[in-house]
mmCIF file of C-alpha atoms and ligand atoms in Angstrom:
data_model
loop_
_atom_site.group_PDB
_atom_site.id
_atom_site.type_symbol
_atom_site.label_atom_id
_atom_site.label_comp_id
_atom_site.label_asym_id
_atom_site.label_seq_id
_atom_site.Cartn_x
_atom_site.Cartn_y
_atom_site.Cartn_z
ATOM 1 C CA UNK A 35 101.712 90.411 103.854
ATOM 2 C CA UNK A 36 98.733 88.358 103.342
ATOM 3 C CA UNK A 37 95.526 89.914 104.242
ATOM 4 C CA UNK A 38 93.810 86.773 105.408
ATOM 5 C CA UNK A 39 90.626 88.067 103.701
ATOM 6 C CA UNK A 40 89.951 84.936 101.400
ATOM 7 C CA UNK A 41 89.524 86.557 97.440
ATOM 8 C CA UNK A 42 91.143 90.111 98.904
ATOM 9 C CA UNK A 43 94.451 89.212 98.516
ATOM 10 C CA UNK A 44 94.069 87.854 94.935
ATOM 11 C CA UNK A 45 92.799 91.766 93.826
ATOM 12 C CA UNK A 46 95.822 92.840 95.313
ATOM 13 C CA UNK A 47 98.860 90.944 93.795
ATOM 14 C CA UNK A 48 99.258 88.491 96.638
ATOM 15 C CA UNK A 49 98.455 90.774 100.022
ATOM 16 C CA UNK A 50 99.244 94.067 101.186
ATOM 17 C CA UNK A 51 102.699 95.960 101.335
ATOM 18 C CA UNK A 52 104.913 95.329 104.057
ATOM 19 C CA UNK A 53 105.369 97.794 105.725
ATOM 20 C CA UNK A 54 102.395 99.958 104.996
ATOM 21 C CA UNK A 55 99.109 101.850 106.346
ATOM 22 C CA UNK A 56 95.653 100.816 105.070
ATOM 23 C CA UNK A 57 93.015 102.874 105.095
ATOM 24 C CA UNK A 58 90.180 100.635 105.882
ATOM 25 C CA UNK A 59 86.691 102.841 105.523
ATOM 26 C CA UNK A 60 82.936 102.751 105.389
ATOM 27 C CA UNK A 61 79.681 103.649 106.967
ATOM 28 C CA UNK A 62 78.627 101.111 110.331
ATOM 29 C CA UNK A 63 77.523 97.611 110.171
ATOM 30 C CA UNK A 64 79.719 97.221 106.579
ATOM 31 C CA UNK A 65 81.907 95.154 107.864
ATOM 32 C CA UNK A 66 85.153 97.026 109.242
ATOM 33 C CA UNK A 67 86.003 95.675 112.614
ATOM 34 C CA UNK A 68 85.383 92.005 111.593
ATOM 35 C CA UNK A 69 87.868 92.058 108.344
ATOM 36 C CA UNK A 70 90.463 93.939 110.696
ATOM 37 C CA UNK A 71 90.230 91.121 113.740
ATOM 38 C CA UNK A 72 89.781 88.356 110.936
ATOM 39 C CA UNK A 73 93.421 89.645 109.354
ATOM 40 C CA UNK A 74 94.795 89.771 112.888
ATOM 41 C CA UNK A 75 93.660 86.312 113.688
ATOM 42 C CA UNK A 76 94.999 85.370 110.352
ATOM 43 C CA UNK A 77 98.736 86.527 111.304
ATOM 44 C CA UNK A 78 98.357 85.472 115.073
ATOM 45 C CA UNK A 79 97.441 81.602 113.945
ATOM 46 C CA UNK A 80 100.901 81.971 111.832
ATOM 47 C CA UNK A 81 103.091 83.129 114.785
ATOM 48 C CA UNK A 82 102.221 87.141 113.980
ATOM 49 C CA UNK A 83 102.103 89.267 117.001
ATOM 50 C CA UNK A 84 98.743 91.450 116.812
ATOM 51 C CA UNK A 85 97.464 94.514 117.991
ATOM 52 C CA UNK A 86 93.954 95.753 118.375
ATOM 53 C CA UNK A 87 93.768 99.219 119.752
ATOM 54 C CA UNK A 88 89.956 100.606 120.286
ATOM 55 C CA UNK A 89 89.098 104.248 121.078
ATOM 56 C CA UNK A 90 85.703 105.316 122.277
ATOM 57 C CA UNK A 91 83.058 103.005 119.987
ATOM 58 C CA UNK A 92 83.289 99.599 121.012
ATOM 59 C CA UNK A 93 85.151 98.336 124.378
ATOM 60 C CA UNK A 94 87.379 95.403 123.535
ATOM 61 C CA UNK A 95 84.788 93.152 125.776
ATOM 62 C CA UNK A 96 81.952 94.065 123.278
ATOM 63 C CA UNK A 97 84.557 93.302 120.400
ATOM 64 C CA UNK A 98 85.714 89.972 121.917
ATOM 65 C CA UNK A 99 82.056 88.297 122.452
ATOM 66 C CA UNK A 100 80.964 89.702 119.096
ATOM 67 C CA UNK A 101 83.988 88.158 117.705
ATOM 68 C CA UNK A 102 83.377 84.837 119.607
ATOM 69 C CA UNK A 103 80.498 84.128 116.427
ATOM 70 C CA UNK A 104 83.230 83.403 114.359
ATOM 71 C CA UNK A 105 85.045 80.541 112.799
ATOM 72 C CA UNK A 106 88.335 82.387 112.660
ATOM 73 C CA UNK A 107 88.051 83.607 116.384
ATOM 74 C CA UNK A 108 90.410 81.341 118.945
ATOM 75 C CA UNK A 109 89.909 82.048 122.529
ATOM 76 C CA UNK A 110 93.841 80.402 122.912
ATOM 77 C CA UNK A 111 95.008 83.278 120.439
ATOM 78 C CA UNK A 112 93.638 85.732 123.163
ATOM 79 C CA UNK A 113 94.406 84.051 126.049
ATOM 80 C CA UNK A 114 98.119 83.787 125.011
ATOM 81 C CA UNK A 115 98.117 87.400 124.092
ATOM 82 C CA UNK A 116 99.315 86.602 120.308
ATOM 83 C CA UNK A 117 96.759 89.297 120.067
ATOM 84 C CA UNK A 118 96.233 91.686 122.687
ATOM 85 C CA UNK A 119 93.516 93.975 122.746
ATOM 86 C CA UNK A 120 93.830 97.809 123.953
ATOM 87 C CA UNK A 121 91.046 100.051 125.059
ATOM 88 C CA UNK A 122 92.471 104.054 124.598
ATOM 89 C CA UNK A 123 89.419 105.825 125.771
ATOM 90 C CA UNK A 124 90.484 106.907 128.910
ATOM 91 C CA UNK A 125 93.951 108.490 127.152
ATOM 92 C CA UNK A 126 91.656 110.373 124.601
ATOM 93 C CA UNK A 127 91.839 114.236 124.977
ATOM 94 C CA UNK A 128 92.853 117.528 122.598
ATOM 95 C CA UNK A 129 96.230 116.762 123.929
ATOM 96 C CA UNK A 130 97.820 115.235 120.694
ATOM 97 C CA UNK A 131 101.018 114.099 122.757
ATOM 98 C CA UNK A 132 99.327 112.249 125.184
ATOM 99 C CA UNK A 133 97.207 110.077 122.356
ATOM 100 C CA UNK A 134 100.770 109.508 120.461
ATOM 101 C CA UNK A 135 102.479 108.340 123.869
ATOM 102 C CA UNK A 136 99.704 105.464 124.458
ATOM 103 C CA UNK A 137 99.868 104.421 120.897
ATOM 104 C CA UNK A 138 104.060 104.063 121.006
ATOM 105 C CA UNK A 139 104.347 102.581 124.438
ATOM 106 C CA UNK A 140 101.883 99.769 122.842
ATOM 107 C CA UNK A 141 103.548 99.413 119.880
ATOM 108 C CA UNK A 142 106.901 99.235 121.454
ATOM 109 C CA UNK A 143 105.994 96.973 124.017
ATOM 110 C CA UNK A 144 104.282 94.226 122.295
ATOM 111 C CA UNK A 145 105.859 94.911 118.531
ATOM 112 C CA UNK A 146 103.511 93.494 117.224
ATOM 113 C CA UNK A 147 103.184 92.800 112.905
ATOM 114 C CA UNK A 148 99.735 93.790 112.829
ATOM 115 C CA UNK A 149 98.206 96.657 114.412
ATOM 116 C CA UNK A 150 94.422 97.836 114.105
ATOM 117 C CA UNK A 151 93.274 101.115 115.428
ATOM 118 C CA UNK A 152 89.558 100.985 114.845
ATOM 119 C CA UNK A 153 88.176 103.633 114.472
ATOM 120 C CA UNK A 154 90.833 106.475 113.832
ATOM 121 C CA UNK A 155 87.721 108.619 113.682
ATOM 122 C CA UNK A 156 87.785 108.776 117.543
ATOM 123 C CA UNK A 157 91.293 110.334 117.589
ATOM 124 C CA UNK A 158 90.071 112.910 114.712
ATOM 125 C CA UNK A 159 87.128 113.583 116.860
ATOM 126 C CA UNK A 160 89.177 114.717 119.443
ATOM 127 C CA UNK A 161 91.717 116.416 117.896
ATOM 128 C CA UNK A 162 88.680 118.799 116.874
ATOM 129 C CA UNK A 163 91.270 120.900 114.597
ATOM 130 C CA UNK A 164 91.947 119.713 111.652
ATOM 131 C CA UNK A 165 95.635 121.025 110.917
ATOM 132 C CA UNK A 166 96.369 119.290 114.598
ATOM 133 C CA UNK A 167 95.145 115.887 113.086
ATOM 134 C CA UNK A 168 96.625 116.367 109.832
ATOM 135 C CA UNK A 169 99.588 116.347 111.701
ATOM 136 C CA UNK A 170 99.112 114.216 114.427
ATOM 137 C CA UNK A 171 98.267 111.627 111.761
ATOM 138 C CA UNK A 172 101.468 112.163 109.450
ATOM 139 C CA UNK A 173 103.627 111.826 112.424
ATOM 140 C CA UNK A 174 101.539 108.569 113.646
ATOM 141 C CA UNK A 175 102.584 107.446 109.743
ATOM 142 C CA UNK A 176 105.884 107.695 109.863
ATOM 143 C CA UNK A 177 106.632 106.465 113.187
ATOM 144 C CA UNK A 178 104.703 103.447 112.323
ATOM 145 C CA UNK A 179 106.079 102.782 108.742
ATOM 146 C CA UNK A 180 109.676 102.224 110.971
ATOM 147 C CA UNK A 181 108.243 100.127 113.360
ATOM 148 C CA UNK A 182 107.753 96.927 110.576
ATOM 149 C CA UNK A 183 104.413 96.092 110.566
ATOM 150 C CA UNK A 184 101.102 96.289 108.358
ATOM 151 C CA UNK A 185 98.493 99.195 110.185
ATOM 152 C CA UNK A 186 95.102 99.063 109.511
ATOM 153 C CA UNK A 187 93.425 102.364 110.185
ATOM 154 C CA UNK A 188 89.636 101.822 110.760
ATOM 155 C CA UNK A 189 87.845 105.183 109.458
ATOM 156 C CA UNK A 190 83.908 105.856 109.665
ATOM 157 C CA UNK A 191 83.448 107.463 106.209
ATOM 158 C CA UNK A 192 81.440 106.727 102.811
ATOM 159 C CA UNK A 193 82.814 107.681 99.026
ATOM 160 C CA UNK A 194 81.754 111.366 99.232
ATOM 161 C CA UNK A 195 84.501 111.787 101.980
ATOM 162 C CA UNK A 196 87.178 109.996 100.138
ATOM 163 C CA UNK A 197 88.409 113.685 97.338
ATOM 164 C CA UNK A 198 88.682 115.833 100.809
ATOM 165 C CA UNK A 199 90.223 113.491 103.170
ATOM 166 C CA UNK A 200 93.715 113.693 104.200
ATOM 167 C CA UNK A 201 93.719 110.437 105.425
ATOM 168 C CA UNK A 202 93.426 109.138 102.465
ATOM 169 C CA UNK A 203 95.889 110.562 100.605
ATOM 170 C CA UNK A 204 98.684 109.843 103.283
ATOM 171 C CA UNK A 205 98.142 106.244 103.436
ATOM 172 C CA UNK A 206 99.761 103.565 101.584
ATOM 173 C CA UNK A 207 96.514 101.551 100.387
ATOM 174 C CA UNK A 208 92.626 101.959 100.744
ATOM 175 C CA UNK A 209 90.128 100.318 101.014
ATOM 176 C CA UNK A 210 86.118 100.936 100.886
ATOM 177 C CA UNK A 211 83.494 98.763 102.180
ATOM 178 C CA UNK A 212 79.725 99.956 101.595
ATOM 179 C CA UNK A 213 76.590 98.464 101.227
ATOM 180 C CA UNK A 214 73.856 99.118 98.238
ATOM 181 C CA UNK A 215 70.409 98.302 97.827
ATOM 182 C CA UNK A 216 69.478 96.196 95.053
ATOM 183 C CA UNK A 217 65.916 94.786 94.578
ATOM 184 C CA UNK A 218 65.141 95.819 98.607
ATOM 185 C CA UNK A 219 68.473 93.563 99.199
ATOM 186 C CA UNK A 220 71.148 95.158 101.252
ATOM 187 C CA UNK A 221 74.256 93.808 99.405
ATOM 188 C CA UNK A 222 77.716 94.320 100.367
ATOM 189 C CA UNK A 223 81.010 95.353 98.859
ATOM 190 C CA UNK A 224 84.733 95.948 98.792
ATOM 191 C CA UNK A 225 86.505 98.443 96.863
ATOM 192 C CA UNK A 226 90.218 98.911 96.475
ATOM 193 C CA UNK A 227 91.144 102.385 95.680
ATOM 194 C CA UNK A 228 94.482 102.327 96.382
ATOM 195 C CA UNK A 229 97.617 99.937 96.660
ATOM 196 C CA UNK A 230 100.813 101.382 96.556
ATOM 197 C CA UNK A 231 103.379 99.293 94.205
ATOM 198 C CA UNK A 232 101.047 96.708 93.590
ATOM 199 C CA UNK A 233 98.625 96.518 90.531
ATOM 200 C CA UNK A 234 95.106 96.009 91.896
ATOM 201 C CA UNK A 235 91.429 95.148 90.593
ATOM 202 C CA UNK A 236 89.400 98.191 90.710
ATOM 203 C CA UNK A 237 85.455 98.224 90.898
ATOM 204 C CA UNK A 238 83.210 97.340 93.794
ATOM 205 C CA UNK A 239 83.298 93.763 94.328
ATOM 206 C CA UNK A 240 80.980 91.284 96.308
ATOM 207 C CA UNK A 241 81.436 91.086 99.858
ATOM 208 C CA UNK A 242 79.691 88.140 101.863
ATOM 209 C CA UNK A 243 79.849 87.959 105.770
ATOM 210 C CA UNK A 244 79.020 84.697 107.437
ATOM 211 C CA UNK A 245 80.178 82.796 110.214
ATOM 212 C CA UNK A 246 83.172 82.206 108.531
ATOM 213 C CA UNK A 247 83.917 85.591 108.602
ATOM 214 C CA UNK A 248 84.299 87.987 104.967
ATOM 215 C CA UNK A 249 84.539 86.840 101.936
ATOM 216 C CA UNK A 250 85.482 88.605 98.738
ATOM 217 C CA UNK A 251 84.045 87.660 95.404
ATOM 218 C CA UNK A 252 86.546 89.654 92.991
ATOM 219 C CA UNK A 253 85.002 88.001 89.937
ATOM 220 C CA UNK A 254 81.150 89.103 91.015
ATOM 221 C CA UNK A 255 80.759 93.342 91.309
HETATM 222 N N1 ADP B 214 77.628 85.637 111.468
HETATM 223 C C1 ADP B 214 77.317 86.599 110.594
HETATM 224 N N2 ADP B 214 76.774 86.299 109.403
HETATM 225 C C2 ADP B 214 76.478 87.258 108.525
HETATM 226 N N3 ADP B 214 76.671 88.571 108.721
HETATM 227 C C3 ADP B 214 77.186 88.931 109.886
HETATM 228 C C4 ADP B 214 77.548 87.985 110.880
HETATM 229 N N4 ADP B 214 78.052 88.642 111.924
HETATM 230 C C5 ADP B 214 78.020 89.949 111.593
HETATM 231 N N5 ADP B 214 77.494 90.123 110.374
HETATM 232 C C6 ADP B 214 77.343 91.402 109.659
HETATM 233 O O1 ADP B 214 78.543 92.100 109.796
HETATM 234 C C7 ADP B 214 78.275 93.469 110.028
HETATM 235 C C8 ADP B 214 79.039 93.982 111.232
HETATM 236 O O2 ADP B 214 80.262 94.271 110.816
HETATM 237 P P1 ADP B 214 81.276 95.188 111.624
HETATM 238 O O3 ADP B 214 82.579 94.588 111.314
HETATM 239 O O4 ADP B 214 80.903 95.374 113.034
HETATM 240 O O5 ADP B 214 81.032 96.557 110.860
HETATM 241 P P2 ADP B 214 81.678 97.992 111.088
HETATM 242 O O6 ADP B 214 82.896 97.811 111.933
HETATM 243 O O7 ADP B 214 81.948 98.460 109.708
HETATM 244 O O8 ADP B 214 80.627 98.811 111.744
HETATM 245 C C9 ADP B 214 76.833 93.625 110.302
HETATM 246 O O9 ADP B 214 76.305 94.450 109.308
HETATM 247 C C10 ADP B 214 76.254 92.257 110.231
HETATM 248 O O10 ADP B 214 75.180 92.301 109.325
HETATM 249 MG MG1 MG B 215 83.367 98.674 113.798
#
């Protein structure tokens, strides 16, 4: 499935496996939430039902007018629910049930082709033990690798997180945005680490963000 990402799905033979989880990480501000929406937009403009599911860090209002600075960002699309945005923060609690009802009844009612959960970090947070998560999160994987879609997990983490995390050794794909300083310029990048079945371009590559959205420069690290 195309990733929408213009120069992303050239690194990746063509777009991501379908169906799959993506591990989409890196620290704030790198660029996370837009290249989720901007994929989702992508699919929704081709007939894709989306999903964006948010848990504690930004309400979907915040997400929609930030989004509204964007090229790829259609107020139709929203309006006629081709993407439908979900706030779980008030279903967030140790109770790992309870989060895995909210996210099935929203998956099975809209079955959507692209789902975003941004930032899984929120459900970690409040799953505080980590065998609970471990599990929650393998059981979240399975269940959605039979529903036929493309998941984008959203995760708040840098490279020194990556050897340790469970996360991302149970996904299908990863991903890695960070930022560097270079000659007091903040510049940004994309990394795959991961593709499953697919031959990929390895190496942090050039990431612009502009008001067309991201960019990736695969021939520029
Ligand atoms: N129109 C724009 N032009 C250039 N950069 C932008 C624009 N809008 C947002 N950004 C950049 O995108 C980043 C925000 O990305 P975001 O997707 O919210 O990151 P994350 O979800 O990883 O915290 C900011 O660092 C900001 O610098
Ligand atoms: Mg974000």
């Amino acid at each position: 499935m195309e990733s929408g990402i213009p120069g992303l799905d050239k690194m990746i033979q063509g777009g991501f496996p379908f169906p799959s989880i993506v591990l989409v990480g890196g620290e704030p501000g790198t660029g996370k939430t837009t290249l989720a929406l901007q994929s989702l937009f992508y699919g929704a403009e081709r007939g894709e039902q989306g999903l964006y599911i948010t848990a504690i860090s930004e309400p979907t209002w915040v997400v929609q007018k930030f989004l509204g600075e964007f090229a790829f960002y259609s107020q139709k699309i929203v309006e006629m629910e081709k993407i439908v945005f979900v706030d779980i923060d008030g279903s967030m609690s140790e109770d790992s049930e309870k989060i895995m009802d909210v996210l099935k009844k929203n998956i099975e009612k809209y079955e959507p082709k692209r789902v975003v959960i941004d930032p899984i970090t929120a459900i970690k947070n409040a799953l505080s033990g980590t065998i609970t998560y471990r599990k929650f999160l393998h059981d979240l994987m399975v269940y959605l690798k039979t529903q036929g879609c493309v998941t984008l997990l959203i995760t708040e983490y840098s490279y020194s997180d990556v050897p340790r995390s469970v996360d991302a050794y149970m996904a299908d794909a990863l991903i890695i945005l960070s930022y560097l300083e270079i000659e007091n310029a903040r510049k940004k990048y994309l990394e795959v680490l991961k593709m499953r079945g697919t031959k990929h371009l390895t190496g942090r590559r050039s990431l612009v963000i502009s008001d067309e959205g991201l960019r990736v420069q695969p021939e520029l690290r």
